[in-house]
Amino acid sequence: IPQISYASTAPDLSDNSRYDFFSRVVPSDTYQAQAMVDIVKALKWNYVSTLASEGSYGESGVEAFIQKSREDDPCGFAPGAKSVKIPREPKPGEFDKIIRRLLETSHARAVIIFANEDDIRRVLEAAKRANQTGHFIWMGSDSWGSKISPVLHLEEVAEGSVTILPKRVSVKGFDRYFSSRTLDNNRRNIWFAEFWEENFHCKL
């Protein structure tokens, strides 16, 4: 089944031998990893930690960042002062433990994050509980981007963060087409009725 994704950025998906029916309209994490390396160098950070959600997105994103940093300048900064992974099913207290691990290397205040929204939020909450507001400088990947949900009511902890977001362009023809879809003219999409009920709070 051919698939076109608007949000899947994991570098693994560029492997045509494994995903020959997959295409995407968003760049691979390899490019945002390079952007992060460029920003780290421009800000003259010498030592950074990495934090990843367990799974393809988080782990391959951090791997791409470390690889790009070594390609760019093998003797430049030192990625991986602490390289921490967030488990898929974190146990109670897991995020407090993560903050403690990051604090073990106190001079590495910059933290590169490739994580999902929920994990980002819980990391920020743990930093706040540990009275570390202002200690860490977070650099978040596109899963954080310009979203409000990871930082809502945690703005002080997230202040000064740098987040990456691919350039976006609104395609007027698509917007016009998409907003003109109704139950009458969009019968081929088997999920459209479910979307309609959810979006307009009705029962068909």
PDB file of C-alpha atoms in Angstrom:
ATOM      1  CA  ILE A   1       0.000   0.000   0.000  1.00  0.00           C
ATOM      2  CA  PRO A   2       1.650   3.292  -1.026  1.00  0.00           C
ATOM      3  CA  GLN A   3       1.867   5.768   1.859  1.00  0.00           C
ATOM      4  CA  ILE A   4       2.631   9.489   1.921  1.00  0.00           C
ATOM      5  CA  SER A   5       3.451  10.968   5.314  1.00  0.00           C
ATOM      6  CA  TYR A   6       3.308  14.624   6.342  1.00  0.00           C
ATOM      7  CA  ALA A   7       5.137  14.139   9.657  1.00  0.00           C
ATOM      8  CA  SER A   8       7.339  11.001   9.697  1.00  0.00           C
ATOM      9  CA  THR A   9      10.919  12.258   9.965  1.00  0.00           C
ATOM     10  CA  ALA A  10      12.867   9.172  11.140  1.00  0.00           C
ATOM     11  CA  PRO A  11      16.007   8.678   8.984  1.00  0.00           C
ATOM     12  CA  ASP A  12      15.350   4.906   8.747  1.00  0.00           C
ATOM     13  CA  LEU A  13      12.402   5.618   6.452  1.00  0.00           C
ATOM     14  CA  SER A  14      14.812   6.859   3.742  1.00  0.00           C
ATOM     15  CA  ASP A  15      15.874   3.236   3.135  1.00  0.00           C
ATOM     16  CA  ASN A  16      14.111   2.436  -0.157  1.00  0.00           C
ATOM     17  CA  SER A  17      15.021  -1.240   0.054  1.00  0.00           C
ATOM     18  CA  ARG A  18      12.847  -1.562   3.170  1.00  0.00           C
ATOM     19  CA  TYR A  19      10.242   1.161   2.586  1.00  0.00           C
ATOM     20  CA  ASP A  20       9.858   1.241  -1.180  1.00  0.00           C
ATOM     21  CA  PHE A  21       6.152   2.209  -1.006  1.00  0.00           C
ATOM     22  CA  PHE A  22       6.753   5.032   1.485  1.00  0.00           C
ATOM     23  CA  SER A  23       7.173   8.710   0.616  1.00  0.00           C
ATOM     24  CA  ARG A  24       7.117  11.843   2.737  1.00  0.00           C
ATOM     25  CA  VAL A  25       6.675  15.560   2.278  1.00  0.00           C
ATOM     26  CA  VAL A  26       8.852  16.486   5.269  1.00  0.00           C
ATOM     27  CA  PRO A  27      12.668  16.248   5.471  1.00  0.00           C
ATOM     28  CA  SER A  28      14.445  13.471   7.337  1.00  0.00           C
ATOM     29  CA  ASP A  29      15.806  14.102  10.855  1.00  0.00           C
ATOM     30  CA  THR A  30      19.266  14.035   9.285  1.00  0.00           C
ATOM     31  CA  TYR A  31      18.694  17.630   8.183  1.00  0.00           C
ATOM     32  CA  GLN A  32      17.437  18.899  11.526  1.00  0.00           C
ATOM     33  CA  ALA A  33      20.347  17.111  13.214  1.00  0.00           C
ATOM     34  CA  GLN A  34      22.694  19.134  10.986  1.00  0.00           C
ATOM     35  CA  ALA A  35      20.794  22.335  11.872  1.00  0.00           C
ATOM     36  CA  MET A  36      21.201  21.492  15.570  1.00  0.00           C
ATOM     37  CA  VAL A  37      24.938  20.926  15.139  1.00  0.00           C
ATOM     38  CA  ASP A  38      25.229  24.293  13.355  1.00  0.00           C
ATOM     39  CA  ILE A  39      23.362  26.038  16.195  1.00  0.00           C
ATOM     40  CA  VAL A  40      25.498  24.337  18.883  1.00  0.00           C
ATOM     41  CA  LYS A  41      28.648  25.522  17.101  1.00  0.00           C
ATOM     42  CA  ALA A  42      27.290  29.051  16.583  1.00  0.00           C
ATOM     43  CA  LEU A  43      26.441  29.300  20.304  1.00  0.00           C
ATOM     44  CA  LYS A  44      29.927  27.939  21.144  1.00  0.00           C
ATOM     45  CA  TRP A  45      28.609  25.149  23.358  1.00  0.00           C
ATOM     46  CA  ASN A  46      31.486  22.760  24.034  1.00  0.00           C
ATOM     47  CA  TYR A  47      29.677  20.014  25.888  1.00  0.00           C
ATOM     48  CA  VAL A  48      26.077  18.846  25.369  1.00  0.00           C
ATOM     49  CA  SER A  49      23.901  16.001  26.654  1.00  0.00           C
ATOM     50  CA  THR A  50      21.331  14.130  24.580  1.00  0.00           C
ATOM     51  CA  LEU A  51      17.898  12.891  25.580  1.00  0.00           C
ATOM     52  CA  ALA A  52      15.763  10.560  23.435  1.00  0.00           C
ATOM     53  CA  SER A  53      12.399   8.841  23.660  1.00  0.00           C
ATOM     54  CA  GLU A  54      12.927   5.111  23.214  1.00  0.00           C
ATOM     55  CA  GLY A  55      12.049   4.113  19.651  1.00  0.00           C
ATOM     56  CA  SER A  56      12.928   4.927  16.083  1.00  0.00           C
ATOM     57  CA  TYR A  57      12.215   8.676  16.173  1.00  0.00           C
ATOM     58  CA  GLY A  58      14.093   9.538  19.360  1.00  0.00           C
ATOM     59  CA  GLU A  59      17.034   7.174  19.099  1.00  0.00           C
ATOM     60  CA  SER A  60      17.732   7.652  15.388  1.00  0.00           C
ATOM     61  CA  GLY A  61      17.422  11.430  15.818  1.00  0.00           C
ATOM     62  CA  VAL A  62      20.082  11.488  18.534  1.00  0.00           C
ATOM     63  CA  GLU A  63      22.275   9.111  16.506  1.00  0.00           C
ATOM     64  CA  ALA A  64      22.004  11.461  13.510  1.00  0.00           C
ATOM     65  CA  PHE A  65      22.955  14.435  15.730  1.00  0.00           C
ATOM     66  CA  ILE A  66      26.031  12.659  17.120  1.00  0.00           C
ATOM     67  CA  GLN A  67      27.079  11.432  13.670  1.00  0.00           C
ATOM     68  CA  LYS A  68      26.677  14.886  12.112  1.00  0.00           C
ATOM     69  CA  SER A  69      28.629  16.518  14.937  1.00  0.00           C
ATOM     70  CA  ARG A  70      31.565  14.137  14.362  1.00  0.00           C
ATOM     71  CA  GLU A  71      31.468  14.548  10.578  1.00  0.00           C
ATOM     72  CA  ASP A  72      31.367  18.311  10.936  1.00  0.00           C
ATOM     73  CA  ASP A  73      34.265  18.682  13.348  1.00  0.00           C
ATOM     74  CA  PRO A  74      35.766  15.629  15.084  1.00  0.00           C
ATOM     75  CA  CYS A  75      37.581  17.868  17.555  1.00  0.00           C
ATOM     76  CA  GLY A  76      34.879  20.507  18.045  1.00  0.00           C
ATOM     77  CA  PHE A  77      32.360  20.006  20.831  1.00  0.00           C
ATOM     78  CA  ALA A  78      31.680  16.820  22.777  1.00  0.00           C
ATOM     79  CA  PRO A  79      28.192  15.428  22.194  1.00  0.00           C
ATOM     80  CA  GLY A  80      26.944  12.881  24.672  1.00  0.00           C
ATOM     81  CA  ALA A  81      28.195  14.319  27.954  1.00  0.00           C
ATOM     82  CA  LYS A  82      25.234  12.262  29.114  1.00  0.00           C
ATOM     83  CA  SER A  83      23.203  10.263  26.637  1.00  0.00           C
ATOM     84  CA  VAL A  84      19.907   9.391  28.279  1.00  0.00           C
ATOM     85  CA  LYS A  85      17.024   7.323  26.926  1.00  0.00           C
ATOM     86  CA  ILE A  86      13.406   7.730  28.088  1.00  0.00           C
ATOM     87  CA  PRO A  87      11.758   4.284  28.346  1.00  0.00           C
ATOM     88  CA  ARG A  88       8.555   3.603  26.380  1.00  0.00           C
ATOM     89  CA  GLU A  89       6.730   2.876  29.619  1.00  0.00           C
ATOM     90  CA  PRO A  90       8.468   4.958  32.279  1.00  0.00           C
ATOM     91  CA  LYS A  91       8.108   3.854  35.893  1.00  0.00           C
ATOM     92  CA  PRO A  92       7.078   6.334  38.611  1.00  0.00           C
ATOM     93  CA  GLY A  93      10.005   8.620  39.386  1.00  0.00           C
ATOM     94  CA  GLU A  94      11.731   7.878  36.055  1.00  0.00           C
ATOM     95  CA  PHE A  95      11.790  11.522  34.941  1.00  0.00           C
ATOM     96  CA  ASP A  96      13.194  12.709  38.284  1.00  0.00           C
ATOM     97  CA  LYS A  97      15.953  10.117  37.816  1.00  0.00           C
ATOM     98  CA  ILE A  98      16.627  11.459  34.295  1.00  0.00           C
ATOM     99  CA  ILE A  99      17.097  14.993  35.653  1.00  0.00           C
ATOM    100  CA  ARG A 100      19.489  13.672  38.312  1.00  0.00           C
ATOM    101  CA  ARG A 101      21.502  11.868  35.603  1.00  0.00           C
ATOM    102  CA  LEU A 102      21.712  15.050  33.515  1.00  0.00           C
ATOM    103  CA  LEU A 103      22.885  16.978  36.588  1.00  0.00           C
ATOM    104  CA  GLU A 104      25.785  14.556  37.102  1.00  0.00           C
ATOM    105  CA  THR A 105      27.599  16.476  34.360  1.00  0.00           C
ATOM    106  CA  SER A 106      26.866  19.919  35.774  1.00  0.00           C
ATOM    107  CA  HIS A 107      28.880  21.876  33.169  1.00  0.00           C
ATOM    108  CA  ALA A 108      26.883  20.315  30.296  1.00  0.00           C
ATOM    109  CA  ARG A 109      23.811  22.533  30.632  1.00  0.00           C
ATOM    110  CA  ALA A 110      22.728  22.176  26.990  1.00  0.00           C
ATOM    111  CA  VAL A 111      20.432  19.214  26.313  1.00  0.00           C
ATOM    112  CA  ILE A 112      19.487  18.050  22.812  1.00  0.00           C
ATOM    113  CA  ILE A 113      16.018  16.461  22.920  1.00  0.00           C
ATOM    114  CA  PHE A 114      14.516  14.083  20.365  1.00  0.00           C
ATOM    115  CA  ALA A 115      11.367  13.068  22.231  1.00  0.00           C
ATOM    116  CA  ASN A 116       7.599  12.977  21.923  1.00  0.00           C
ATOM    117  CA  GLU A 117       5.452  15.789  23.321  1.00  0.00           C
ATOM    118  CA  ASP A 118       4.418  13.896  26.445  1.00  0.00           C
ATOM    119  CA  ASP A 119       8.011  12.974  27.328  1.00  0.00           C
ATOM    120  CA  ILE A 120       9.167  16.578  26.792  1.00  0.00           C
ATOM    121  CA  ARG A 121       6.472  17.845  29.135  1.00  0.00           C
ATOM    122  CA  ARG A 122       7.340  15.301  31.823  1.00  0.00           C
ATOM    123  CA  VAL A 123      11.050  16.165  31.591  1.00  0.00           C
ATOM    124  CA  LEU A 124      10.243  19.853  32.088  1.00  0.00           C
ATOM    125  CA  GLU A 125       7.963  19.018  35.041  1.00  0.00           C
ATOM    126  CA  ALA A 126      10.772  16.965  36.618  1.00  0.00           C
ATOM    127  CA  ALA A 127      13.252  19.826  36.124  1.00  0.00           C
ATOM    128  CA  LYS A 128      10.812  22.149  37.878  1.00  0.00           C
ATOM    129  CA  ARG A 129      10.338  19.698  40.789  1.00  0.00           C
ATOM    130  CA  ALA A 130      14.134  19.514  41.149  1.00  0.00           C
ATOM    131  CA  ASN A 131      14.339  23.345  41.342  1.00  0.00           C
ATOM    132  CA  GLN A 132      16.406  23.396  38.152  1.00  0.00           C
ATOM    133  CA  THR A 133      14.452  26.165  36.400  1.00  0.00           C
ATOM    134  CA  GLY A 134      17.002  28.087  34.344  1.00  0.00           C
ATOM    135  CA  HIS A 135      19.767  25.499  34.705  1.00  0.00           C
ATOM    136  CA  PHE A 136      19.233  23.595  31.468  1.00  0.00           C
ATOM    137  CA  ILE A 137      19.209  25.043  27.971  1.00  0.00           C
ATOM    138  CA  TRP A 138      16.936  22.792  25.928  1.00  0.00           C
ATOM    139  CA  MET A 139      17.195  22.274  22.180  1.00  0.00           C
ATOM    140  CA  GLY A 140      14.096  20.467  20.980  1.00  0.00           C
ATOM    141  CA  SER A 141      13.449  18.661  17.714  1.00  0.00           C
ATOM    142  CA  ASP A 142      10.430  19.156  15.459  1.00  0.00           C
ATOM    143  CA  SER A 143       8.148  17.140  17.773  1.00  0.00           C
ATOM    144  CA  TRP A 144       8.422  20.155  20.108  1.00  0.00           C
ATOM    145  CA  GLY A 145       8.730  22.788  17.361  1.00  0.00           C
ATOM    146  CA  SER A 146       6.223  25.581  17.925  1.00  0.00           C
ATOM    147  CA  LYS A 147       3.724  23.524  19.954  1.00  0.00           C
ATOM    148  CA  ILE A 148       2.310  24.987  23.140  1.00  0.00           C
ATOM    149  CA  SER A 149       1.253  21.717  24.821  1.00  0.00           C
ATOM    150  CA  PRO A 150       4.743  20.595  25.983  1.00  0.00           C
ATOM    151  CA  VAL A 151       5.391  23.923  27.761  1.00  0.00           C
ATOM    152  CA  LEU A 152       1.930  25.003  28.960  1.00  0.00           C
ATOM    153  CA  HIS A 153       2.302  26.255  32.579  1.00  0.00           C
ATOM    154  CA  LEU A 154       6.001  25.303  32.366  1.00  0.00           C
ATOM    155  CA  GLU A 155       7.098  28.394  30.474  1.00  0.00           C
ATOM    156  CA  GLU A 156       9.732  29.379  33.053  1.00  0.00           C
ATOM    157  CA  VAL A 157      11.460  25.985  32.796  1.00  0.00           C
ATOM    158  CA  ALA A 158      11.401  26.129  28.990  1.00  0.00           C
ATOM    159  CA  GLU A 159      12.496  29.774  28.737  1.00  0.00           C
ATOM    160  CA  GLY A 160      15.508  30.185  26.440  1.00  0.00           C
ATOM    161  CA  SER A 161      14.885  26.911  24.603  1.00  0.00           C
ATOM    162  CA  VAL A 162      15.739  26.549  20.940  1.00  0.00           C
ATOM    163  CA  THR A 163      13.377  24.393  18.894  1.00  0.00           C
ATOM    164  CA  ILE A 164      13.620  23.172  15.312  1.00  0.00           C
ATOM    165  CA  LEU A 165      10.781  23.178  12.813  1.00  0.00           C
ATOM    166  CA  PRO A 166      10.947  22.450   9.075  1.00  0.00           C
ATOM    167  CA  LYS A 167       9.958  25.350   6.860  1.00  0.00           C
ATOM    168  CA  ARG A 168       6.248  25.173   6.074  1.00  0.00           C
ATOM    169  CA  VAL A 169       4.331  26.652   3.206  1.00  0.00           C
ATOM    170  CA  SER A 170       0.562  26.840   2.895  1.00  0.00           C
ATOM    171  CA  VAL A 171      -0.657  25.425  -0.420  1.00  0.00           C
ATOM    172  CA  LYS A 172      -3.815  27.408  -1.205  1.00  0.00           C
ATOM    173  CA  GLY A 173      -5.152  24.891  -3.726  1.00  0.00           C
ATOM    174  CA  PHE A 174      -4.883  22.092  -1.170  1.00  0.00           C
ATOM    175  CA  ASP A 175      -6.481  24.158   1.606  1.00  0.00           C
ATOM    176  CA  ARG A 176      -9.347  25.069  -0.705  1.00  0.00           C
ATOM    177  CA  TYR A 177      -9.822  21.428  -1.750  1.00  0.00           C
ATOM    178  CA  PHE A 178      -9.545  20.071   1.792  1.00  0.00           C
ATOM    179  CA  SER A 179     -12.006  22.542   3.308  1.00  0.00           C
ATOM    180  CA  SER A 180     -14.535  21.804   0.559  1.00  0.00           C
ATOM    181  CA  ARG A 181     -14.785  18.087   1.485  1.00  0.00           C
ATOM    182  CA  THR A 182     -18.213  17.019   2.768  1.00  0.00           C
ATOM    183  CA  LEU A 183     -20.017  13.740   3.402  1.00  0.00           C
ATOM    184  CA  ASP A 184     -21.573  14.073  -0.057  1.00  0.00           C
ATOM    185  CA  ASN A 185     -18.372  14.533  -2.091  1.00  0.00           C
ATOM    186  CA  ASN A 186     -15.897  12.461  -0.041  1.00  0.00           C
ATOM    187  CA  ARG A 187     -17.370   8.967   0.021  1.00  0.00           C
ATOM    188  CA  ARG A 188     -14.109   7.236  -0.940  1.00  0.00           C
ATOM    189  CA  ASN A 189     -12.446   8.086   2.395  1.00  0.00           C
ATOM    190  CA  ILE A 190     -13.730   5.395   4.766  1.00  0.00           C
ATOM    191  CA  TRP A 191     -12.609   7.371   7.860  1.00  0.00           C
ATOM    192  CA  PHE A 192     -14.225  10.663   6.859  1.00  0.00           C
ATOM    193  CA  ALA A 193     -17.585   9.999   8.553  1.00  0.00           C
ATOM    194  CA  GLU A 194     -15.761   9.228  11.816  1.00  0.00           C
ATOM    195  CA  PHE A 195     -13.753  12.460  11.468  1.00  0.00           C
ATOM    196  CA  TRP A 196     -16.980  14.379  10.754  1.00  0.00           C
ATOM    197  CA  GLU A 197     -18.657  13.081  13.912  1.00  0.00           C
ATOM    198  CA  GLU A 198     -15.596  13.865  16.032  1.00  0.00           C
ATOM    199  CA  ASN A 199     -15.005  17.327  14.569  1.00  0.00           C
ATOM    200  CA  PHE A 200     -18.623  18.516  14.583  1.00  0.00           C
ATOM    201  CA  HIS A 201     -19.703  16.663  17.760  1.00  0.00           C
ATOM    202  CA  CYS A 202     -22.570  14.871  16.091  1.00  0.00           C
ATOM    203  CA  LYS A 203     -23.775  11.341  15.443  1.00  0.00           C
ATOM    204  CA  LEU A 204     -24.562  10.286  11.868  1.00  0.00           C
TER     205      LEU A 204
END
